[in-house]
Coordinates of C-alpha atoms in Angstrom, one line a residue:
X40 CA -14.3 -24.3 -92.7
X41 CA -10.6 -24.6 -92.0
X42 CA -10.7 -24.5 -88.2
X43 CA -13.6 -27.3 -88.4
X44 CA -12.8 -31.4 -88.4
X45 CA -14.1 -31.6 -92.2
X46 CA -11.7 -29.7 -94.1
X47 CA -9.5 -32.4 -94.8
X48 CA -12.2 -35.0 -94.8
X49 CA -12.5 -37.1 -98.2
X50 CA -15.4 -35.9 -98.9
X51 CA -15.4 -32.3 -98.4
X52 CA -12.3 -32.1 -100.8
X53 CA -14.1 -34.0 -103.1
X54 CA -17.0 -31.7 -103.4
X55 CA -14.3 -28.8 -103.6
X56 CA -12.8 -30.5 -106.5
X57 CA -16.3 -31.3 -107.8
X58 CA -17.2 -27.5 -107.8
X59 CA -14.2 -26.2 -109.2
X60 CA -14.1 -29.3 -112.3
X61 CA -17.9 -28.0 -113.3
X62 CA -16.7 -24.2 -113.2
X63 CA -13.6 -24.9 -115.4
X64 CA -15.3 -27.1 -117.6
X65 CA -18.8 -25.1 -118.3
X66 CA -17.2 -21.9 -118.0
X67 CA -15.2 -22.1 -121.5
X68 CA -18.8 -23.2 -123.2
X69 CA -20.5 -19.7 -122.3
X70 CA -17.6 -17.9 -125.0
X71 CA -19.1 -18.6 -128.1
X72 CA -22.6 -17.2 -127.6
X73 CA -20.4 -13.8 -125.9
X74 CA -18.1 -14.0 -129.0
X75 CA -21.4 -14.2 -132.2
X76 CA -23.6 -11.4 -129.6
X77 CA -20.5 -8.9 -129.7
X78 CA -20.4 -10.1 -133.3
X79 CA -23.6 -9.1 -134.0
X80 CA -23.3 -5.5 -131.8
X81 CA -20.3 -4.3 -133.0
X82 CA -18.9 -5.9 -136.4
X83 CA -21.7 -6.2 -138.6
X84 CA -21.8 -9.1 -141.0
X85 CA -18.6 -10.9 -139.2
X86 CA -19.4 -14.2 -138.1
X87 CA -17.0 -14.7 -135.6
X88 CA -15.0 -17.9 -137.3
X89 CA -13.9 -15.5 -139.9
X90 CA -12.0 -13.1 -137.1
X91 CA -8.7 -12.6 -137.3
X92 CA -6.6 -14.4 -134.1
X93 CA -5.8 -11.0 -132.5
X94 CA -9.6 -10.1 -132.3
X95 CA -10.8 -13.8 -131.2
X96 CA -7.7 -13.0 -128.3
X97 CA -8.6 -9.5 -127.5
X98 CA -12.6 -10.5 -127.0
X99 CA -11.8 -13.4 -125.2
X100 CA -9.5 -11.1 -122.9
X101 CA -12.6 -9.1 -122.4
X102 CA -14.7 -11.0 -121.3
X103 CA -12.7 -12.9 -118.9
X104 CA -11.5 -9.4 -117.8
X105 CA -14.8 -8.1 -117.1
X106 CA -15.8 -11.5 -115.4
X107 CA -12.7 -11.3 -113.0
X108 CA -13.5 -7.9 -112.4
X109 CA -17.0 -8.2 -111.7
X110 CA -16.4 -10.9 -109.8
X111 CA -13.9 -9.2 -107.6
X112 CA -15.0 -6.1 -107.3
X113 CA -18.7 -6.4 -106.5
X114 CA -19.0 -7.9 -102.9
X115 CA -22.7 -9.1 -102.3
X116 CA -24.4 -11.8 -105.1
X117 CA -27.5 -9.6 -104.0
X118 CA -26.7 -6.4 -105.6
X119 CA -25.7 -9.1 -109.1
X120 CA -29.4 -10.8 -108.6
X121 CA -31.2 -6.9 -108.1
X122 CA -29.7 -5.8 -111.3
X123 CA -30.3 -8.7 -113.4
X124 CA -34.1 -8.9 -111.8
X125 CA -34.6 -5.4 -112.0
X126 CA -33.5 -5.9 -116.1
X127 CA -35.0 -9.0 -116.9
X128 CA -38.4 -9.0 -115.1
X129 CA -39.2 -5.3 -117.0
X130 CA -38.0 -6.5 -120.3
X131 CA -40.3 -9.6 -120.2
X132 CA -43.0 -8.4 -118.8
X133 CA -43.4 -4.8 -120.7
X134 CA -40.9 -4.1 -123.3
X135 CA -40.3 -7.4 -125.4
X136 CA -44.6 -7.8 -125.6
X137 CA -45.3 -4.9 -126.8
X138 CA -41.9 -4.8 -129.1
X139 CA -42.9 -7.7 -130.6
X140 CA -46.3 -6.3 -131.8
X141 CA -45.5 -3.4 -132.9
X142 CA -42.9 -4.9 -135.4
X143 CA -44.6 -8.1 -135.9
X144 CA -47.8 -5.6 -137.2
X145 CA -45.1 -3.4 -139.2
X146 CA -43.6 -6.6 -140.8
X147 CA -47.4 -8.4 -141.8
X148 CA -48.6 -4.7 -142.7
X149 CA -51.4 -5.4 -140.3
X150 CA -53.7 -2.0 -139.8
X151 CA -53.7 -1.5 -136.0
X152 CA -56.2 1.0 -134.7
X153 CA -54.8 4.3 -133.8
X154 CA -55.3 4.0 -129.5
X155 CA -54.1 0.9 -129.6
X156 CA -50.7 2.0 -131.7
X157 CA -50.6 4.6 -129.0
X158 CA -51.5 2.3 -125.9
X159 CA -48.3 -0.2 -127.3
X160 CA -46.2 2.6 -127.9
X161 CA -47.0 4.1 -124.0
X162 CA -47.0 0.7 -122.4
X163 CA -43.2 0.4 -124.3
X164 CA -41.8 3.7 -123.3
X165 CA -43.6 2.7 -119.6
X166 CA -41.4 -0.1 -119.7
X167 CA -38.0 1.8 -120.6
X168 CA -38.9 4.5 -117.9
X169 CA -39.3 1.1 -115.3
X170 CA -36.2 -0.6 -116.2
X171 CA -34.4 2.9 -115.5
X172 CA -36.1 3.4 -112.3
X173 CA -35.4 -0.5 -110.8
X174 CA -32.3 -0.2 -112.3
X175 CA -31.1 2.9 -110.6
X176 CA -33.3 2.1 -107.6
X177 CA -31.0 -0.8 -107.4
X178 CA -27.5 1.1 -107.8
X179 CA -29.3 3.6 -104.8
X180 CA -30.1 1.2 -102.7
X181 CA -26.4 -1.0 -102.8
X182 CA -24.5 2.2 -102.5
X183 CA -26.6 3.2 -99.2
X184 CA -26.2 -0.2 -97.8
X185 CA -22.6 0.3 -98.3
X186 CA -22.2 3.4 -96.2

């Protein structure tokens, strides 16, 4: 756009401003959902109001660090959209169903029959097995495109 007779035009700056208001603005909101899910992974029973100004820092660091990196090291949005597809569609579709039964039937002690423990518990290991393959299909298939 900088050879063309709109990139000094009004309104093409204003979208540019626009577009780079709503990233700095909404970007900031996505830290405390990172911060109480690292929380919750790593420092058990530490909300994270009651961290210590060093950690709040560091894990902030991190995550804009790994954004910044991803964001400049990874070329094509495709290869971004493959992974998180190849992830999400498998976990919704075969691992959080059948997850959810088998704990919500441990939990209520309900008395499942002994195929269909066994059909939940294949159908959830058919699911891992999935999100591997897509997964490394995905990797496979970026890296070959890049030669």
């Amino acid at each position: 756009f900088n050879n063309t007779k709109y990139s000094k035009s009004f309104f093409f700056l204003s979208c540019n401003y626009g577009c780079i208001s709503f990233l700095y603005s909404t970007y900031p909101l996505a830290f405390p959902p990172i911060r109480q899910a690292l929380s919750g992974l790593f420092f058990k029973n530490s909300h994270p109001t009651h961290w210590s100004i060093g950690l709040h820092l560091s894990v902030t660091f991190f995550v804009i660090l790994l954004t910044f990196l991803f964001g400049n090291f990874i070329p094509v949005l495709e290869f971004v959209f493959g992974l998180t597809g190849a992830t999400a569609g498998v976990t919704l579709v075969y691992i959080l169903p059948t997850a959810f039964c088998l704990k919500l039937s441990y939990m209520h002690r309900m008395t499942l029959s002994i195929p269909v423990k066994l059909l939940l518990l294949c159908l959830l290991i058919f699911g891992i097995a999935l999100g591997a393959l897509s997964t490394v299909y995905t990797i496979v298939d970026f890296v070959k495109e890049g030669e």
